[in-house]
PDB file of C-alpha atoms and ligand atoms in Angstrom:
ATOM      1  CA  UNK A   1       2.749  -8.301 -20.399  1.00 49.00           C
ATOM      2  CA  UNK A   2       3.713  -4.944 -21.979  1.00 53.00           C
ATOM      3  CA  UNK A   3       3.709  -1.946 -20.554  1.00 50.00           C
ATOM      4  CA  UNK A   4       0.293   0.212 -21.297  1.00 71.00           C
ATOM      5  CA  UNK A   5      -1.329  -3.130 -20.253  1.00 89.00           C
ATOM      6  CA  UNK A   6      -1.608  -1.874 -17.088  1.00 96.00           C
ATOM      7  CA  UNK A   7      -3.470   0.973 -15.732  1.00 97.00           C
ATOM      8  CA  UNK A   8      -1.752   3.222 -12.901  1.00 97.00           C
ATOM      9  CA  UNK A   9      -2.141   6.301 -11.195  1.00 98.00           C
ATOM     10  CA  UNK A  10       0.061   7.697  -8.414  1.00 98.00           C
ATOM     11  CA  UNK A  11      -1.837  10.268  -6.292  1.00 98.00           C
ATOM     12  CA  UNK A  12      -0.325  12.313  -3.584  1.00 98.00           C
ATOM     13  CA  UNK A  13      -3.306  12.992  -0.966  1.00 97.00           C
ATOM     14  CA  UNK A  14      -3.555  14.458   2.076  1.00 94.00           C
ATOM     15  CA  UNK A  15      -1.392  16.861   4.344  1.00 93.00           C
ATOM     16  CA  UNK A  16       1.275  14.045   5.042  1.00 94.00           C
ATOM     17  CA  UNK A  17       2.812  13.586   1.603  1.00 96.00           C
ATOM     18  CA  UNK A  18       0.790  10.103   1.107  1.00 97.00           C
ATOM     19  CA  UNK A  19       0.674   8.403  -2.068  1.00 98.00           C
ATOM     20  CA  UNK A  20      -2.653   6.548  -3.141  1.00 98.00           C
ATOM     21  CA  UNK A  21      -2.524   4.452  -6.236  1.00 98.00           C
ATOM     22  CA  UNK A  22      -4.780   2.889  -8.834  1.00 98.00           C
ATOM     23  CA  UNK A  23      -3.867   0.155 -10.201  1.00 98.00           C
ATOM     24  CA  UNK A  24      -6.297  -2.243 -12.987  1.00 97.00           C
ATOM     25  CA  UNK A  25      -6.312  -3.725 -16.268  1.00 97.00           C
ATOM     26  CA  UNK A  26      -7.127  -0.862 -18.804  1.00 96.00           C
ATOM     27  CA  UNK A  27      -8.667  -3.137 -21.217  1.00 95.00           C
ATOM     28  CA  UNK A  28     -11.076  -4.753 -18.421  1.00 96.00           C
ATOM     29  CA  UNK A  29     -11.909  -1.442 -17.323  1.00 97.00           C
ATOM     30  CA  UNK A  30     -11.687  -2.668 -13.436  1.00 97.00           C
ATOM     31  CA  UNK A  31      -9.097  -1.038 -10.978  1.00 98.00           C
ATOM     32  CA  UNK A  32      -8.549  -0.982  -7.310  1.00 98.00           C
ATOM     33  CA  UNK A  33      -7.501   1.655  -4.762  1.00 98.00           C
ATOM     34  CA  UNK A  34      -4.704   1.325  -2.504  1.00 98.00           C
ATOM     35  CA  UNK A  35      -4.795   3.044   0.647  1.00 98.00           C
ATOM     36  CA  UNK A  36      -7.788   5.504   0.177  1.00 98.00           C
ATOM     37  CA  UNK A  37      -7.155   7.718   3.578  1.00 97.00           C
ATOM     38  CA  UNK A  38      -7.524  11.134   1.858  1.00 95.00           C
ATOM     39  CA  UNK A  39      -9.766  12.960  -0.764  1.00 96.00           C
ATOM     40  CA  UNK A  40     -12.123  10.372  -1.414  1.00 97.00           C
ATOM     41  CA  UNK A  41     -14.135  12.392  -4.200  1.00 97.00           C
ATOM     42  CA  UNK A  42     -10.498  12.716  -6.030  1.00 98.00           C
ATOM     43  CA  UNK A  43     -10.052   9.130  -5.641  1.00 98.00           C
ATOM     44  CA  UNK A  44     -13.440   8.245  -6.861  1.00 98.00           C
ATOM     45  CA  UNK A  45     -13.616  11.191  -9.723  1.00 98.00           C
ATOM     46  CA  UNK A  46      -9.923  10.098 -10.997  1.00 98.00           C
ATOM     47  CA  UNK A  47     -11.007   6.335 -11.264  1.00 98.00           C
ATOM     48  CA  UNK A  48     -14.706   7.498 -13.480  1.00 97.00           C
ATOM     49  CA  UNK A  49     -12.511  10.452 -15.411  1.00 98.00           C
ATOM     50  CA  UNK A  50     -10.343   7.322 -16.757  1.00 97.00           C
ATOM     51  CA  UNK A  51     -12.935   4.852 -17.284  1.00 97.00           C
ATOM     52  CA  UNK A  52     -12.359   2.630 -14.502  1.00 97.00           C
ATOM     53  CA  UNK A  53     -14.716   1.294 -12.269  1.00 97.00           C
ATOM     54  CA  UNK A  54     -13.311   0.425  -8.624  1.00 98.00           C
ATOM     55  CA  UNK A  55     -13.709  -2.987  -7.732  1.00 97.00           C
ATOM     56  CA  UNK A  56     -11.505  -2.873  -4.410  1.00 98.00           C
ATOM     57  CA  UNK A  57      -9.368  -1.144  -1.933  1.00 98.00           C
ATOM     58  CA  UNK A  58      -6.123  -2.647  -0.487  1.00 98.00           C
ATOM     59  CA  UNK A  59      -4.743  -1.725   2.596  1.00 98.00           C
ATOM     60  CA  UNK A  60      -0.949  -1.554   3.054  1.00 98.00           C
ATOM     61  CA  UNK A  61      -1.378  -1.540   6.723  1.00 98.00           C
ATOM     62  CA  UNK A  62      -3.937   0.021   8.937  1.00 96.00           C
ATOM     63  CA  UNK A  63      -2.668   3.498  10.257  1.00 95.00           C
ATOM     64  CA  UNK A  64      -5.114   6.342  10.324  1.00 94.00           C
ATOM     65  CA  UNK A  65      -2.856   7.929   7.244  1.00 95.00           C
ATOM     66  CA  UNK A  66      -3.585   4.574   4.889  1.00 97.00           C
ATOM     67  CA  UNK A  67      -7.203   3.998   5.977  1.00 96.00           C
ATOM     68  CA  UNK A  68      -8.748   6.694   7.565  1.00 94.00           C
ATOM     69  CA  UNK A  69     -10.377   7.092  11.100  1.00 90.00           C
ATOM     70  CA  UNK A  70      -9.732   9.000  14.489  1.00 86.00           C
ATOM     71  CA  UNK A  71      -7.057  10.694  15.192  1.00 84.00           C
ATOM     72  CA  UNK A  72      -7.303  10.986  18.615  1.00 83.00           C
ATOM     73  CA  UNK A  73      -4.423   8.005  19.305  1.00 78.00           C
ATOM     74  CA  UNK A  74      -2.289  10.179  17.653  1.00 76.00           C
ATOM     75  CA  UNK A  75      -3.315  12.758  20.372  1.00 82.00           C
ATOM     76  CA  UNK A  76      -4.858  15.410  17.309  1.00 82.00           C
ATOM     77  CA  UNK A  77      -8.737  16.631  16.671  1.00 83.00           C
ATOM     78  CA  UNK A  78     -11.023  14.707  13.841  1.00 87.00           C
ATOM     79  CA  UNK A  79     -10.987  12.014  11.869  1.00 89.00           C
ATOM     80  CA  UNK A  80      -9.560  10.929   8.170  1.00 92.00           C
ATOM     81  CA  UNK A  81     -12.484  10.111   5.799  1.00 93.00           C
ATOM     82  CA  UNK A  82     -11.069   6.324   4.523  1.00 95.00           C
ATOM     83  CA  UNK A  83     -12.305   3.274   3.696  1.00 95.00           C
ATOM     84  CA  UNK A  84     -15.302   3.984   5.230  1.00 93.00           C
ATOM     85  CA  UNK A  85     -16.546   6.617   3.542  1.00 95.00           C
ATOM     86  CA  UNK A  86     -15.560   5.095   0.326  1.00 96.00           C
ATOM     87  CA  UNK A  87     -17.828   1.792   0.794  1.00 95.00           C
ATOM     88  CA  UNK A  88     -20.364   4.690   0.846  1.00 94.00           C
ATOM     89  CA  UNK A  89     -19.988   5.664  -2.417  1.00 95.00           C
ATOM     90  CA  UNK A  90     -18.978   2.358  -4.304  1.00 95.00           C
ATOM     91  CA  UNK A  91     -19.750  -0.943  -3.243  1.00 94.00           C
ATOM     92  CA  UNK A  92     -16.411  -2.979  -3.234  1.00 95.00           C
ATOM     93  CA  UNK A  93     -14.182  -5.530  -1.041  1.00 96.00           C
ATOM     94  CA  UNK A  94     -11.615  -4.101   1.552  1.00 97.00           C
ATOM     95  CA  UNK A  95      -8.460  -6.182   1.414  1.00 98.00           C
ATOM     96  CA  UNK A  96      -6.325  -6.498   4.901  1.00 97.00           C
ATOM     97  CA  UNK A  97      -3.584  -8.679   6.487  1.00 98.00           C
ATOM     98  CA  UNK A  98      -5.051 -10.989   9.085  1.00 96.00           C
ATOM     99  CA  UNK A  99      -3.640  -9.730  11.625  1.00 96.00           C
ATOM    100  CA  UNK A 100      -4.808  -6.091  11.117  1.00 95.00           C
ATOM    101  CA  UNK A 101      -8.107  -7.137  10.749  1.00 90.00           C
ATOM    102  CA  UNK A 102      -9.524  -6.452  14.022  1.00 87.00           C
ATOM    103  CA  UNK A 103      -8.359  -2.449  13.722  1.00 87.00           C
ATOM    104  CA  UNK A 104     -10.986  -1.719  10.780  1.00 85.00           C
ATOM    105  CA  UNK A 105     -14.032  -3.296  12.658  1.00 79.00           C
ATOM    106  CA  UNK A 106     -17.806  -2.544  11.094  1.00 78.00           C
ATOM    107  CA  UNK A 107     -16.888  -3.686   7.416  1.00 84.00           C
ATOM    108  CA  UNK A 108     -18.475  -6.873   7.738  1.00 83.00           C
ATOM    109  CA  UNK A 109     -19.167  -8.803   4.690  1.00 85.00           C
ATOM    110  CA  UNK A 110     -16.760  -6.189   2.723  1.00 92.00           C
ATOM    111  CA  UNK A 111     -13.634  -7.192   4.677  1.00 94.00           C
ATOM    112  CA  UNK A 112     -11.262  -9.825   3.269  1.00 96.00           C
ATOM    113  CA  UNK A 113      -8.565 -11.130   5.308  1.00 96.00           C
ATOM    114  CA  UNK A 114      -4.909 -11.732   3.137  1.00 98.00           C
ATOM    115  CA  UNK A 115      -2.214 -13.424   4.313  1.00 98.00           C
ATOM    116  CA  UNK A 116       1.542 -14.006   2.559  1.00 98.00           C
ATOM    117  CA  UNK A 117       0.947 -15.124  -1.477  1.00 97.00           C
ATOM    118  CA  UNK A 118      -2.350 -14.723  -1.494  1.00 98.00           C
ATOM    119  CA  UNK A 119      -3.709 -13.348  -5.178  1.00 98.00           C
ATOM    120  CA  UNK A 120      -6.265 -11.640  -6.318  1.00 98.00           C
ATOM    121  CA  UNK A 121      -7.346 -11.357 -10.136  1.00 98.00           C
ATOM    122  CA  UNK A 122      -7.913  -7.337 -11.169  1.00 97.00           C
ATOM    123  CA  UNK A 123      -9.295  -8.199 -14.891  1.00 96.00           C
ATOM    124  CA  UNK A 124      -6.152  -9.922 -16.598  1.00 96.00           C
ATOM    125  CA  UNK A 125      -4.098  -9.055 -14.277  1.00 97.00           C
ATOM    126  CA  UNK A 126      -2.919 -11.250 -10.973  1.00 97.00           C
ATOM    127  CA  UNK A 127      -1.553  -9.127  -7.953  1.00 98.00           C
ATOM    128  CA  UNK A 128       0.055 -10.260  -5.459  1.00 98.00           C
ATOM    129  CA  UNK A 129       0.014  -9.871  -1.376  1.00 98.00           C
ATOM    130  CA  UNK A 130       3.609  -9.598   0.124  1.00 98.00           C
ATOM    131  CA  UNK A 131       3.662 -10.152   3.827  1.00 98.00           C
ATOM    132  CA  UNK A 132       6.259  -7.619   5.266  1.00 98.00           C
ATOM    133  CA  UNK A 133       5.674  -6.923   8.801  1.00 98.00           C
ATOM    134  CA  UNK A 134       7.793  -4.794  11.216  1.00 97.00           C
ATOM    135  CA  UNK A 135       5.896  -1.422  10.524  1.00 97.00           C
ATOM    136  CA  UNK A 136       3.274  -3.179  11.732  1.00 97.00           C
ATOM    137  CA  UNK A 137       2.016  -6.718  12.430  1.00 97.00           C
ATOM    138  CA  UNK A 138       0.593  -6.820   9.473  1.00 98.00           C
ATOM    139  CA  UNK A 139       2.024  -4.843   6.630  1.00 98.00           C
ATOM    140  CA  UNK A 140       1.775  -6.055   3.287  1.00 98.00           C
ATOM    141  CA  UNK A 141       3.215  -5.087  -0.211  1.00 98.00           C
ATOM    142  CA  UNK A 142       1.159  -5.761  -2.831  1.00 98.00           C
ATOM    143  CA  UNK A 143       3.285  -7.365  -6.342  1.00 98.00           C
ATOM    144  CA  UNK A 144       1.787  -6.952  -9.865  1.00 97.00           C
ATOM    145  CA  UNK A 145       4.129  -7.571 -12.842  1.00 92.00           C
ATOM    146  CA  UNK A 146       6.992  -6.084 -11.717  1.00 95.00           C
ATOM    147  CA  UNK A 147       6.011  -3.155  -9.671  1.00 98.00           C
ATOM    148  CA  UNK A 148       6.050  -3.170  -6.079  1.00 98.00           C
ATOM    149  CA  UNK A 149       3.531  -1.089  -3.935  1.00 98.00           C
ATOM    150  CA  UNK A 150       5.229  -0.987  -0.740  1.00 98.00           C
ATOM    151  CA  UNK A 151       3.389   1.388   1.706  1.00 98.00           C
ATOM    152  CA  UNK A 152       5.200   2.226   4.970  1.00 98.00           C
ATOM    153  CA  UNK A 153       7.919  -0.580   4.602  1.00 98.00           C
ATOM    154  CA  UNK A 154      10.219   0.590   1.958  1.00 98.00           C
ATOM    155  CA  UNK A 155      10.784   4.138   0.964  1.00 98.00           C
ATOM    156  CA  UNK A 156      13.055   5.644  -1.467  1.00 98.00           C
ATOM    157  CA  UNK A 157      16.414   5.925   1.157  1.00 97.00           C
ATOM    158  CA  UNK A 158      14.621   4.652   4.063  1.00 96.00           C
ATOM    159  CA  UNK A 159      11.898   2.739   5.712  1.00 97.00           C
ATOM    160  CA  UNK A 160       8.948   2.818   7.828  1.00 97.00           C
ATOM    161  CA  UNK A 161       9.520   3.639  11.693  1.00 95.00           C
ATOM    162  CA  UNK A 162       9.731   0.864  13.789  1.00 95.00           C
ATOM    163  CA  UNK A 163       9.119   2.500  17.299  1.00 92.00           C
ATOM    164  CA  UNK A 164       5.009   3.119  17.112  1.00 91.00           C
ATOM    165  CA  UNK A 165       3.042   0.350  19.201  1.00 89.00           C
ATOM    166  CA  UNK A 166       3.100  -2.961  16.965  1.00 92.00           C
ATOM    167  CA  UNK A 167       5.910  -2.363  15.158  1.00 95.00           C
ATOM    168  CA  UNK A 168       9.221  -4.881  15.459  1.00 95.00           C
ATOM    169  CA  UNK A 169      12.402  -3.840  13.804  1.00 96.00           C
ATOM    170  CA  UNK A 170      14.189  -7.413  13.753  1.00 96.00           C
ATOM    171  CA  UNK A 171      10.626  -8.438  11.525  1.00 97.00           C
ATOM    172  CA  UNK A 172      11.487  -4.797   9.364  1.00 97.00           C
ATOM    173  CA  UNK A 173      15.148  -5.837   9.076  1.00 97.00           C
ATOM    174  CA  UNK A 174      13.787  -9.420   7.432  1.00 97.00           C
ATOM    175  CA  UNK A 175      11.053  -7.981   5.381  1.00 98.00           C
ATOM    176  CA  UNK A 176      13.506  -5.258   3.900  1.00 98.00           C
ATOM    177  CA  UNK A 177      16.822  -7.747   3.628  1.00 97.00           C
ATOM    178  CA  UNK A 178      15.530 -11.514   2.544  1.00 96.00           C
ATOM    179  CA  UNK A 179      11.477 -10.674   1.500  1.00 97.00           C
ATOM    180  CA  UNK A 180      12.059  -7.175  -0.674  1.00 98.00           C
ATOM    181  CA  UNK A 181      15.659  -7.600  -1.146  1.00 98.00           C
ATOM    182  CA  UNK A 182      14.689 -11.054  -3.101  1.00 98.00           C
ATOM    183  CA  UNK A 183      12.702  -9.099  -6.052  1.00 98.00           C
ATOM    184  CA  UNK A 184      14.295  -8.969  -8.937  1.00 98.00           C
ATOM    185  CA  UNK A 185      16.394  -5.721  -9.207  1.00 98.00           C
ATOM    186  CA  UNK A 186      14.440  -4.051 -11.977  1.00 98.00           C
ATOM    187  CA  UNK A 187      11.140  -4.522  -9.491  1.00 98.00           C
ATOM    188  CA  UNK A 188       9.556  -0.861  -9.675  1.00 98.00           C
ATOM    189  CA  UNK A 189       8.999   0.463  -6.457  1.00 98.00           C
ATOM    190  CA  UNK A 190       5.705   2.456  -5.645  1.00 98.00           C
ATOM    191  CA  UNK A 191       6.067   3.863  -1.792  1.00 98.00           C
ATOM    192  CA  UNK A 192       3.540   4.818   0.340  1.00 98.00           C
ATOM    193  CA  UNK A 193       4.996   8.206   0.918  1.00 98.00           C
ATOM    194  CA  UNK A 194       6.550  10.767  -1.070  1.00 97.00           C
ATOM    195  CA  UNK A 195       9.414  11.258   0.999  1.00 95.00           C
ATOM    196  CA  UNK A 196      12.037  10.771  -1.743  1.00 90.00           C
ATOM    197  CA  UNK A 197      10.209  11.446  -5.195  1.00 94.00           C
ATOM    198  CA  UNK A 198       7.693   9.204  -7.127  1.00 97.00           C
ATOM    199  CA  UNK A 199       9.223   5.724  -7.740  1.00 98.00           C
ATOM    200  CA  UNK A 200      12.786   3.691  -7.691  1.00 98.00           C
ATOM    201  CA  UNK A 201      13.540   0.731  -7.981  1.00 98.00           C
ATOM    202  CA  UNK A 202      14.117  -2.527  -6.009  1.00 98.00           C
ATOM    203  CA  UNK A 203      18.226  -2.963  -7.201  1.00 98.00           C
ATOM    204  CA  UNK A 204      18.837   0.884  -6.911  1.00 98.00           C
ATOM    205  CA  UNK A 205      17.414   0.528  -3.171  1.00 98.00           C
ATOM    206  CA  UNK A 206      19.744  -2.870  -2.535  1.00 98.00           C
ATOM    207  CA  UNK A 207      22.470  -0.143  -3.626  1.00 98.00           C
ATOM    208  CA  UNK A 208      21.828   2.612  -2.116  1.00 97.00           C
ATOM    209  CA  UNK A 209      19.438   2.865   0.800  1.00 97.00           C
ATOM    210  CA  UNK A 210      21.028   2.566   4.037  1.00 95.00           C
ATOM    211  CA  UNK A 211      18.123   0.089   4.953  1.00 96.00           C
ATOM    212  CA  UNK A 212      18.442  -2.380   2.725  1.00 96.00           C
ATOM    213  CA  UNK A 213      22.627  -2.089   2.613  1.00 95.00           C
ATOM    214  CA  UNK A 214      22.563  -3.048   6.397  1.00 94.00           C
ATOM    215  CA  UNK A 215      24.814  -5.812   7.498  1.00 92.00           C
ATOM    216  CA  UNK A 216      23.456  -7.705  10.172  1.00 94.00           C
ATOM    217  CA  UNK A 217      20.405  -7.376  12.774  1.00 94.00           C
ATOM    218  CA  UNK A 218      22.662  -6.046  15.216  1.00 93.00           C
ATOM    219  CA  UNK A 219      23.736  -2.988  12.770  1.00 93.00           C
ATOM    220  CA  UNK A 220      19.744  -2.746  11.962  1.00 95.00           C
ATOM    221  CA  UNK A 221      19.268  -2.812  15.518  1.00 93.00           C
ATOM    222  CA  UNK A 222      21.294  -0.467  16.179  1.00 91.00           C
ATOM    223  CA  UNK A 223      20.436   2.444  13.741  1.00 89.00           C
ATOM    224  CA  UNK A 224      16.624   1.962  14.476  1.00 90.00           C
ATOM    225  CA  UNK A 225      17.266   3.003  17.842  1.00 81.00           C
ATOM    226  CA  UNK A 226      19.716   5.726  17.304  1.00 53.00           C
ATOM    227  CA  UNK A 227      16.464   7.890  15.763  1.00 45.00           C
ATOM    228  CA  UNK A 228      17.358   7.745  12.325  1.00 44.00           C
ATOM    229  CA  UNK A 229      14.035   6.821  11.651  1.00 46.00           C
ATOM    230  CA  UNK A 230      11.437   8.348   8.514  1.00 49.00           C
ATOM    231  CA  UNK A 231       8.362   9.684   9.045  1.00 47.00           C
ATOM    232  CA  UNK A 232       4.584   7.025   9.523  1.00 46.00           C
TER     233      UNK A 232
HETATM  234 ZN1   ZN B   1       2.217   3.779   8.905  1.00 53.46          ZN
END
């Protein structure tokens, strides 16, 4: 499929450097929202000043940051507007791993529980869910043509911490060195925060982040706990 066949918008929201995409079939005229946390009228007003019309929201992983919700477990005042107060102002499905499920209760109807391969048809295109857990249980990276959106599991030069409650850094080393590292090189990456510019790319990563160039467990192992961690 050529390029301008799809539709995508990278939009850094929020106070914590997040990036929120949009990502649909531009003849179609149907997107969907990944990770709408922050600015929900931008979101919304972005997707109607191109044309589209939002037909879902998929959720990397469940973190206040990528959703929305309380803060107080992160020991801070209020609460990030998210996926709730989107399904307020368009009607659409809420795509989450199965196993995160249970953290975005009161969706009802509008939840859909992914697992590993599922698809899901966005006009012509077909994207892909990517199980990559180790950020958290149920991380996912969603795969459409050859772009990767990879919210907290692969960043440009590093990866998502493995030390919050749920996460597992021998499932991170696997998801980064045998799931991710298996795209083909020229895989466009998309990360979930813009800690190291817009976009790379799968084989640059395999070269150069420290992550991915890891030689064993034991050597992941070890540098996850010596604090060389990134940012949620
Ligand atoms: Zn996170």
């Amino acid at each position: 499929m050529p390029d301008d066949a799809i539709y995508l918008e990278q939009m850094e929201l929020g106070p914590m450097q997040n990036f929120v995409y949009l990502i649909g079939d531009p003849q179609a005229r149907e997107c969907v929202v990944v990770d709408p946390a922050w600015e929900i009228d931008t979101i919304v007003e972005t997707a109607q000043a191109d044309g589209m019309r939002l037909t879902g929201a998929l959720v990397t992983h469940t973190h206040q940051d990528h959703v929305g919700g309380s803060l107080a477990s992160w020991g801070m005042p209020g609460r990030i507007p998210g996926v709730e107060e989107l399904l307020t102002r368009v009607p659409l499905k809420v795509y989450v791993h199965r196993s995160e499920r249970e953290f975005l209760p009161g969706l009802g109807s509008d939840l859909v529980k992914v697992d590993n391969h599922d698809t899901l048809a966005v006009g012509r295109l077909t994207l892909r869910f990517l199980h990559t857990p180790g950020h958290t249980p149920g991380s996912q990276c969603f795969l459409v043509d050859d772009r990767l959106v990879s919210g907290d599991t692969l960043f440009i030069g590093g990866c998502g911490r493995t030390d919050l409650p749920g996460s597992d850094p021998s499932e991170m080393y696997y998801s980064l060195t045998q799931r991710l590292a298996a795209l083909p090189d020229a895989t466009v990456l998309y990360p979930g925060h813009n800690y190291g510019g817009p976009s790379s790319t799968i084989g640059d990563e395999k070269r150069d982040n420290p992550y991915m160039r890891v030689a064993s467990l034991g050597d992941f192992l070890r540098a996850m706990g010596g604090g060389r961690v990134v940012m949620p």
